[in-house]
PDB file of C-alpha atoms and ligand atoms in Angstrom:
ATOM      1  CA  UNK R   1     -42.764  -8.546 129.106  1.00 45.00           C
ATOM      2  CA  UNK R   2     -40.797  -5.627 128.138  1.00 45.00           C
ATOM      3  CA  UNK R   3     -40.731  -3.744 124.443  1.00 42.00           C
ATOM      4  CA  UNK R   4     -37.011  -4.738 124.374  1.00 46.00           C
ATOM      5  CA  UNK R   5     -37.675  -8.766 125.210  1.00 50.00           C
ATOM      6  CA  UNK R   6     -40.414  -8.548 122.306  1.00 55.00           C
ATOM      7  CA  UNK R   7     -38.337  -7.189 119.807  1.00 62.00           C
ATOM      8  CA  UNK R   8     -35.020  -9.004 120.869  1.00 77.00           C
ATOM      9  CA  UNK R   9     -31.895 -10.015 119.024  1.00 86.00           C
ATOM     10  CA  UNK R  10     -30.222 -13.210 120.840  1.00 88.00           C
ATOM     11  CA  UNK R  11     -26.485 -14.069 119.908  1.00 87.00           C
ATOM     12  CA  UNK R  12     -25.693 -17.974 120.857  1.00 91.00           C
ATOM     13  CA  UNK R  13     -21.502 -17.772 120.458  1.00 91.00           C
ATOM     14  CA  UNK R  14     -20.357 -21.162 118.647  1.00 94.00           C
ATOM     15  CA  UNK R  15     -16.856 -22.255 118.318  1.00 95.00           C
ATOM     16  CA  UNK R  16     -17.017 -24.607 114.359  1.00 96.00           C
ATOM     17  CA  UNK R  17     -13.916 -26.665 112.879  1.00 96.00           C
ATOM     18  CA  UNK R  18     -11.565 -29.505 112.438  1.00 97.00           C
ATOM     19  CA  UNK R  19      -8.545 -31.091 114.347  1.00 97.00           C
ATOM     20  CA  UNK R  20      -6.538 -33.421 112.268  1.00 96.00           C
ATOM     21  CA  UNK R  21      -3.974 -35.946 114.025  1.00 96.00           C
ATOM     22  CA  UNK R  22      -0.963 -37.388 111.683  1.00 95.00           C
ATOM     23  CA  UNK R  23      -1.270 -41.478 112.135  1.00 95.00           C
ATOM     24  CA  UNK R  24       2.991 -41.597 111.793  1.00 92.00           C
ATOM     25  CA  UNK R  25       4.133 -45.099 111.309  1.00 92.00           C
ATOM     26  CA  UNK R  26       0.770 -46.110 111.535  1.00 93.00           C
ATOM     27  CA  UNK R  27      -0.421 -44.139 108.045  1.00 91.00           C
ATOM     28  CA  UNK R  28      -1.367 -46.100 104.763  1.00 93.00           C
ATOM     29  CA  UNK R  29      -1.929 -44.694 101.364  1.00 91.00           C
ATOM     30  CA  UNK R  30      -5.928 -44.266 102.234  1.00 92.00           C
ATOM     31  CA  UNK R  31      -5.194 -43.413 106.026  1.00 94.00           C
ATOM     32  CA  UNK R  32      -2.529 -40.649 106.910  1.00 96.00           C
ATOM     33  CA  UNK R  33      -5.051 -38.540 109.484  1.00 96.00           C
ATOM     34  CA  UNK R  34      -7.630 -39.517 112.030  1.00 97.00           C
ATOM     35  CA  UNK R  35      -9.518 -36.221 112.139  1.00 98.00           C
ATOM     36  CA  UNK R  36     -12.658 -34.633 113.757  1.00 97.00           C
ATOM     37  CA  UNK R  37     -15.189 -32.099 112.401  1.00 98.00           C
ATOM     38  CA  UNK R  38     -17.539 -30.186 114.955  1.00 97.00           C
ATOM     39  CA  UNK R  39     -19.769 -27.573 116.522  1.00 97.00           C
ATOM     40  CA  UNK R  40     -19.061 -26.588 120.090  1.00 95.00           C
ATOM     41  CA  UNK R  41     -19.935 -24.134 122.438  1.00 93.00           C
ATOM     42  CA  UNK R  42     -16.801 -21.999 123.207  1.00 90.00           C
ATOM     43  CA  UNK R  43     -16.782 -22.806 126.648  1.00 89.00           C
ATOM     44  CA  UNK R  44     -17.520 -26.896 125.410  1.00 92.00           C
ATOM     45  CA  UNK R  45     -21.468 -25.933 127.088  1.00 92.00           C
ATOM     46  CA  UNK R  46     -24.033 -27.882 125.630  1.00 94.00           C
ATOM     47  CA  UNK R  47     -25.806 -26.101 122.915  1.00 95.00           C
ATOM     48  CA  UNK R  48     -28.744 -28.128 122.367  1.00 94.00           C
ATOM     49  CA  UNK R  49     -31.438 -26.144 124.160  1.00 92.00           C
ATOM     50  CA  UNK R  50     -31.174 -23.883 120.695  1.00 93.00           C
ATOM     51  CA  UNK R  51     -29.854 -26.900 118.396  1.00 96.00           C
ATOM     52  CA  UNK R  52     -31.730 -29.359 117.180  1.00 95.00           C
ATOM     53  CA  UNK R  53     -29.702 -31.242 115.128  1.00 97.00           C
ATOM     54  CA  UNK R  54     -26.660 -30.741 113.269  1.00 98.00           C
ATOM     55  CA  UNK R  55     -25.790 -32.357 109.371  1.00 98.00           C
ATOM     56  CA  UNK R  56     -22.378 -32.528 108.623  1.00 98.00           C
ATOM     57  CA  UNK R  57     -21.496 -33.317 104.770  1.00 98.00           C
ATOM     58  CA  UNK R  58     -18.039 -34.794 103.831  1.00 98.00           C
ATOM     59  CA  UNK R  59     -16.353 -35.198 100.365  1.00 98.00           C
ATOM     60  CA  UNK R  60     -18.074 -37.932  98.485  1.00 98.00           C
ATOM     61  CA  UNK R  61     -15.325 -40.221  98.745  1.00 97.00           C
ATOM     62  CA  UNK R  62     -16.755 -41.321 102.330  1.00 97.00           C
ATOM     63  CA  UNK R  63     -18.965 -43.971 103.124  1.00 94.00           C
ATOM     64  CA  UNK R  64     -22.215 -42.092 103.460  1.00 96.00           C
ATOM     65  CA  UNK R  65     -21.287 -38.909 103.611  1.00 98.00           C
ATOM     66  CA  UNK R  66     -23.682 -37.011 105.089  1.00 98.00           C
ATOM     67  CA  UNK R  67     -23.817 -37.431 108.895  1.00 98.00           C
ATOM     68  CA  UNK R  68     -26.586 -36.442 110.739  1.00 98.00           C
ATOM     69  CA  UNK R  69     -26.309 -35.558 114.693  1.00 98.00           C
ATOM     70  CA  UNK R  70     -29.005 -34.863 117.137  1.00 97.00           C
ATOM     71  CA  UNK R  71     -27.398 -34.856 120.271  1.00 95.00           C
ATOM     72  CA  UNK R  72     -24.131 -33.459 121.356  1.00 95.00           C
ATOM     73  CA  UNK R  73     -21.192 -33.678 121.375  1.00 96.00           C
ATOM     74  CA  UNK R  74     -22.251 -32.512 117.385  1.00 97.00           C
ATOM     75  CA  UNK R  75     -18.852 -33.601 116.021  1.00 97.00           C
ATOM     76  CA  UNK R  76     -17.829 -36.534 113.368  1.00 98.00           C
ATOM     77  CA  UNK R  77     -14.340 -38.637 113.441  1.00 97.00           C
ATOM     78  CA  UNK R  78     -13.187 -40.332 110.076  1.00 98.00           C
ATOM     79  CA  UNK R  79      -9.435 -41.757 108.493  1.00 97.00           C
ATOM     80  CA  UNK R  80      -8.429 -40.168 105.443  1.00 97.00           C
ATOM     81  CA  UNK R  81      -5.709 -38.931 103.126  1.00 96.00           C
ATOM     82  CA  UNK R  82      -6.835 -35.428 102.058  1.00 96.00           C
ATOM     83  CA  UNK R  83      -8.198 -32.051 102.675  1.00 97.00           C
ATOM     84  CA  UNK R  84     -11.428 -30.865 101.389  1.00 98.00           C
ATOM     85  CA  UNK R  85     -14.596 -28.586 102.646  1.00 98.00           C
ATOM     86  CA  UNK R  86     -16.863 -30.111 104.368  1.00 98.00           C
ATOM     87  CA  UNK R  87     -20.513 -28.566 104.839  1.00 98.00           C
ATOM     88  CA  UNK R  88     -22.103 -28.179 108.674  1.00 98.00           C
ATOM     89  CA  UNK R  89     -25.770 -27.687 108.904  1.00 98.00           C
ATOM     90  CA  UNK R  90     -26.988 -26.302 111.927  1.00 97.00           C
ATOM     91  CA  UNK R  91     -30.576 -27.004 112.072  1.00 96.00           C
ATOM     92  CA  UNK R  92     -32.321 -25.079 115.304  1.00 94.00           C
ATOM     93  CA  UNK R  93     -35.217 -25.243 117.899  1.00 90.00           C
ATOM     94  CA  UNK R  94     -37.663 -23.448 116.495  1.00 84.00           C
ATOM     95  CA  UNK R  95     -39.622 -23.481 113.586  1.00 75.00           C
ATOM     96  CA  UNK R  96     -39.014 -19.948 111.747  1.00 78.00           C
ATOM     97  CA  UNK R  97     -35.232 -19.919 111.720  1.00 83.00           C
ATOM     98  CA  UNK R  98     -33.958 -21.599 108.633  1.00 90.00           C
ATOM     99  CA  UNK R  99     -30.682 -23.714 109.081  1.00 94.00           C
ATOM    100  CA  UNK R 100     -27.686 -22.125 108.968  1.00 96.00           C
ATOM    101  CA  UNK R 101     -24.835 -23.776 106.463  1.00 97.00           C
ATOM    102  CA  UNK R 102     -20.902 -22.819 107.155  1.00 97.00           C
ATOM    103  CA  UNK R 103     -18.527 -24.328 104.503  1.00 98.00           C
ATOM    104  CA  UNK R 104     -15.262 -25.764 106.141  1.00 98.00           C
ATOM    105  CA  UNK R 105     -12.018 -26.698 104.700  1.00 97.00           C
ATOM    106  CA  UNK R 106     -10.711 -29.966 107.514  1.00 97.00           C
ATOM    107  CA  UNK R 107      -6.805 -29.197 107.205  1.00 96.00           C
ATOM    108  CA  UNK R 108      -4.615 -32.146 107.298  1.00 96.00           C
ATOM    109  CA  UNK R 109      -1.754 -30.168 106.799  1.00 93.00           C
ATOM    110  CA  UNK R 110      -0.148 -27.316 109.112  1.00 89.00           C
ATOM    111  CA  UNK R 111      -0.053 -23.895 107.374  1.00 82.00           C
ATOM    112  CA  UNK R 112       3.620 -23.458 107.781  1.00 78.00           C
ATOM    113  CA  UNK R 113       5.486 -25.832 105.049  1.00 75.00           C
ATOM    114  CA  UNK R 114       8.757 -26.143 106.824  1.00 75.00           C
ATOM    115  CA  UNK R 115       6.894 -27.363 109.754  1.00 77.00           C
ATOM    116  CA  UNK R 116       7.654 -30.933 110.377  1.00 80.00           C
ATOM    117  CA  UNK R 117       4.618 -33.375 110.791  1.00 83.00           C
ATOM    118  CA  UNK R 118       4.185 -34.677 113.979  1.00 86.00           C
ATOM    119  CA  UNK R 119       2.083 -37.329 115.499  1.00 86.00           C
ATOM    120  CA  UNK R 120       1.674 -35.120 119.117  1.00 85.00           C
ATOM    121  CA  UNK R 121       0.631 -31.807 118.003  1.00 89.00           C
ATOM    122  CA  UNK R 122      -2.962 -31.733 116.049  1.00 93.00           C
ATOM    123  CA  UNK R 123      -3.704 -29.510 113.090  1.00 94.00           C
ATOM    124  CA  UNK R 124      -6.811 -27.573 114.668  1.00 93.00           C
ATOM    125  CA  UNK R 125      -8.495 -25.050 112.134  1.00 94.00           C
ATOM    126  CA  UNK R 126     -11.373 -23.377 113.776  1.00 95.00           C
ATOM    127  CA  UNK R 127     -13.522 -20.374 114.279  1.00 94.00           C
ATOM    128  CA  UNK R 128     -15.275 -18.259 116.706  1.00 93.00           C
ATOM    129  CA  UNK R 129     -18.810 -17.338 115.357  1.00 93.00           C
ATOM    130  CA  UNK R 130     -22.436 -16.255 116.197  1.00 92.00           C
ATOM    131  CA  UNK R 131     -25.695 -17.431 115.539  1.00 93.00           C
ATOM    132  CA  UNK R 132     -28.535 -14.626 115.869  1.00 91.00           C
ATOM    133  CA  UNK R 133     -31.964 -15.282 116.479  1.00 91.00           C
ATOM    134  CA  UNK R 134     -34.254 -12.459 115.450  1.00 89.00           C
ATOM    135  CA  UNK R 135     -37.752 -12.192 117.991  1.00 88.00           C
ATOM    136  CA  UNK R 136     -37.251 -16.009 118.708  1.00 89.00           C
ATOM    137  CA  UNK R 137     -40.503 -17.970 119.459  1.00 87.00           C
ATOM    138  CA  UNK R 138     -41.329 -18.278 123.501  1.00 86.00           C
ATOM    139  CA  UNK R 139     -39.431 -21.674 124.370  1.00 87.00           C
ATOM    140  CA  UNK R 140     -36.494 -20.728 122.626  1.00 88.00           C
ATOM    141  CA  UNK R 141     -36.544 -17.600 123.718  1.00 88.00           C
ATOM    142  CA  UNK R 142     -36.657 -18.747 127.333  1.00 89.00           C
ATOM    143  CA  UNK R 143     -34.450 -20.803 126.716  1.00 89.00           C
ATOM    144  CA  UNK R 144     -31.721 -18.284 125.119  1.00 87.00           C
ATOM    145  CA  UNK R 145     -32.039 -16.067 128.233  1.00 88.00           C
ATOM    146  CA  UNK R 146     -32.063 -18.156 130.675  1.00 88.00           C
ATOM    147  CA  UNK R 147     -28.022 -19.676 129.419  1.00 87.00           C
ATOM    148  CA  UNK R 148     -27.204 -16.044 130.016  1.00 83.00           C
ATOM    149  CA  UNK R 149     -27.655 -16.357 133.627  1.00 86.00           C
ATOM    150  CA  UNK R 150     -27.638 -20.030 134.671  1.00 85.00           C
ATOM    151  CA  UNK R 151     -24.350 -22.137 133.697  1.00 84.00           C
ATOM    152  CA  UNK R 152     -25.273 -24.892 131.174  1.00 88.00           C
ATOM    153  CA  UNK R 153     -24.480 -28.169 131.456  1.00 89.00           C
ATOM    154  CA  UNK R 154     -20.825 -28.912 129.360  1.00 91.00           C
ATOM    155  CA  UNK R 155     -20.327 -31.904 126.970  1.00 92.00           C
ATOM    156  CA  UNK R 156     -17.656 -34.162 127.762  1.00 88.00           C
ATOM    157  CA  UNK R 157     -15.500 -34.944 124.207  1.00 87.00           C
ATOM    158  CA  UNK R 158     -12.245 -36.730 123.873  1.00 86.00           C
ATOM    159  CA  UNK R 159     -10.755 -33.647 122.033  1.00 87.00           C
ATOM    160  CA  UNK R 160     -11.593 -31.457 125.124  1.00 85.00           C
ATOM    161  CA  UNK R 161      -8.071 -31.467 126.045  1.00 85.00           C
ATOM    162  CA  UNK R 162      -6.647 -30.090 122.498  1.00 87.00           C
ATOM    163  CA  UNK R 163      -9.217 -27.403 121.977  1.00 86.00           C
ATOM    164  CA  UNK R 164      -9.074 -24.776 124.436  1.00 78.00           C
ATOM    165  CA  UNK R 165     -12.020 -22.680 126.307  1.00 78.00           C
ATOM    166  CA  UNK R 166     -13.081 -19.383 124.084  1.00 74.00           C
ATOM    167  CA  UNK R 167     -14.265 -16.499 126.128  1.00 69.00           C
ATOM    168  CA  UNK R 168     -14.126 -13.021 126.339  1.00 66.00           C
ATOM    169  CA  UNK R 169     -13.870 -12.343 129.901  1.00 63.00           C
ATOM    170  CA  UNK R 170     -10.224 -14.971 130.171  1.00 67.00           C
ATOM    171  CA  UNK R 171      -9.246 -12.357 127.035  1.00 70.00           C
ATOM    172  CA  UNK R 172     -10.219  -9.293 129.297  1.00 65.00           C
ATOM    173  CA  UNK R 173      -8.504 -10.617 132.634  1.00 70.00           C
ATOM    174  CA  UNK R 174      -5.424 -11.414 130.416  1.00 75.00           C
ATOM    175  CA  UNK R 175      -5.372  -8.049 128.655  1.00 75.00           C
ATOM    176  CA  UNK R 176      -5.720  -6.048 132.165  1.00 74.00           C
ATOM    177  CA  UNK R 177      -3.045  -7.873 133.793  1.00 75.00           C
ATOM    178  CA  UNK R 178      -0.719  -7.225 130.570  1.00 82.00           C
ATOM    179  CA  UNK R 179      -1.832  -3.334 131.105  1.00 81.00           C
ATOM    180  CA  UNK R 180      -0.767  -3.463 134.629  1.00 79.00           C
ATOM    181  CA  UNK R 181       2.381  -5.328 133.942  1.00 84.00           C
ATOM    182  CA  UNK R 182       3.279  -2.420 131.199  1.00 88.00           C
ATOM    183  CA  UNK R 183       1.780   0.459 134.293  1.00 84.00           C
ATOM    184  CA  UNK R 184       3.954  -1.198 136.235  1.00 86.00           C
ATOM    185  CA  UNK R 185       7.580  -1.550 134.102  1.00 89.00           C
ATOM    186  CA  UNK R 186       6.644   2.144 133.020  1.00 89.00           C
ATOM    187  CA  UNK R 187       6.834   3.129 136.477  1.00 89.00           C
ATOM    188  CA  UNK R 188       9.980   1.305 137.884  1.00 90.00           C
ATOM    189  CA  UNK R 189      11.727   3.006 134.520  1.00 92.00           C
ATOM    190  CA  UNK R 190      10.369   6.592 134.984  1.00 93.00           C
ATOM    191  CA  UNK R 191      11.833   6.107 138.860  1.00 93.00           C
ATOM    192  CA  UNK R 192      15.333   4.657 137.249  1.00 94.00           C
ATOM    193  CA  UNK R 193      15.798   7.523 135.260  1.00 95.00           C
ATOM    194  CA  UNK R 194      14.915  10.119 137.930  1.00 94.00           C
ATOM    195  CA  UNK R 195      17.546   8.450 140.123  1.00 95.00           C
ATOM    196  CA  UNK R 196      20.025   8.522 136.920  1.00 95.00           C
ATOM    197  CA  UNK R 197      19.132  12.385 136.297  1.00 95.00           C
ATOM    198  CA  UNK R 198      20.402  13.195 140.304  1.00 95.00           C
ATOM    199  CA  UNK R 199      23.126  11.250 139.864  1.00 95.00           C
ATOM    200  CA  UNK R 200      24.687  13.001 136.999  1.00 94.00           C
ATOM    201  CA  UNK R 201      23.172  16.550 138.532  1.00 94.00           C
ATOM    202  CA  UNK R 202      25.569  15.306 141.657  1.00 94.00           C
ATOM    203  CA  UNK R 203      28.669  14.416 139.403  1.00 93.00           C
ATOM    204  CA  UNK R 204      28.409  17.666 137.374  1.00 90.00           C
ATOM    205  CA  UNK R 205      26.823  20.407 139.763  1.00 79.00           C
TER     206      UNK R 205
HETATM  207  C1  SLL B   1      -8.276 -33.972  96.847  1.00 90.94           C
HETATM  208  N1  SLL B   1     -10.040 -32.390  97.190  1.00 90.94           N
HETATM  209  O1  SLL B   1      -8.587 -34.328  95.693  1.00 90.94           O
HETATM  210  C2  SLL B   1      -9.377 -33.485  97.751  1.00 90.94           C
HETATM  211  C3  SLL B   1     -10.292 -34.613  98.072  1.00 90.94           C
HETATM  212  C4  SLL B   1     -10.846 -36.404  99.644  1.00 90.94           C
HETATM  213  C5  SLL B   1     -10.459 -37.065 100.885  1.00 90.94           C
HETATM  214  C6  SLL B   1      -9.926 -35.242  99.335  1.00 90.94           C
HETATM  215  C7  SLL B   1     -11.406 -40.543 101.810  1.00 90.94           C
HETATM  216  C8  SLL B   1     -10.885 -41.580 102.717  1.00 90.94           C
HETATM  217  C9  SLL B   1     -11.433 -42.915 102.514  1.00 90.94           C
HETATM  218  C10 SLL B   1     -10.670 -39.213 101.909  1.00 90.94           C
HETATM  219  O2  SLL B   1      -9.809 -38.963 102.702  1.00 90.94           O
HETATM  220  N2  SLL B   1     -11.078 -38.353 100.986  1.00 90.94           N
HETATM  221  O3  SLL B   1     -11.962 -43.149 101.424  1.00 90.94           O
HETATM  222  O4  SLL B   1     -11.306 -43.764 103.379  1.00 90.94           O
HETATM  223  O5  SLL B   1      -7.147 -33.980  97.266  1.00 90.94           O
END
């Protein structure tokens, strides 16, 4: 084993939040969103070779509100009428690292007041984050290197089709073909104007 492997620093990227869906004609007084709180992996991979178990805790008004999960998908779906912040737990696979707490606020509501609610397009308010594990014990450590270079299994959700795929490397293909659009348009003009420029030489020489 290598000094670097000893002393290593692991990122896991998560992807935490809340999608809210309007119920329309179908609201009551106590019931005006079916929403969903959760922990994913950005890519919707299975996280739970590093998590063990994941507590969510809602406002008291719920029926038992704290939720315990221990399998994925790590994600909780209740009816209600308000917003509020929610705590999620993430408790992990080894036995030094202390859970780690995020507060989130489950929006109802979209940000923009003049938008119109609408039953087809969720509210989704959610965040790209990192968990790092300092010299992790063996198994998780194995573990934790070996999702860098084999593809982990993904986690099948109904909200897979709202919440789109984080990852850096769609955000560097889209970026490079946006620079060689912009190489590109800056080219065709530079070769515009040089024809422009012997025009007019031609007209006025
Ligand atoms: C507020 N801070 O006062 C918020 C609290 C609580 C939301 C919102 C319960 C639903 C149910 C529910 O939606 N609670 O009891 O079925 O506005």
């Amino acid at each position: 084993m290598s000094a670097i492997e000893e002393n290593a620093t692991l990122h896991v990227p998560i992807v935490y939040g809340s999608i809210a869906f309007w119920l329309g004609r179908k609201a009551d007084d106590m019931h005006t969103h079916k929403w969903t709180l959760y922990i994913r992996g950005p890519q919707h991979e299975n996280l739970n070779y590093c998590i063990s178990k994941v507590v969510f805790t809602l406002h008291p008004s719920f029926a038992e509100p704290v939720r315990e999960l221990r399998e994925p998908p790590f994600e909780v779906t209740e009816f209600g009428w308000g917003e509020f912040e929610a705590q999620i737990a993430i408790h992990f696979k080894s036995s030094d690292d202390k859970p780690v707490v995020i507060p989130h606020v489950i929006k109802l509501y979209p940000g923009d007041t003049r938008q119109q609610l609408t039953t087809r397009k969720p509210v989704v308010n959610e965040f790209y984050d990192e968990i790092t594990f300092t010299n992790p014990e063996a198994p998780l450590r194995e573990s934790l290197l070996r999702s860098r270079t084999h593809p982990l299994p993904s986690v099948e959700s109904e909200l897979r089709e709202h919440l789109t795929s984080v990852s850096d490397a769609e955000d560097v293909q889209r970026l490079s073909f946006a620079q060689s659009y912009v190489t590109g348009q800056l080219e065709s003009t530079r070769a515009h104007i040089a024809r422009l420029d012997a025009e007019i030489a031609q007209l006025t020489g």
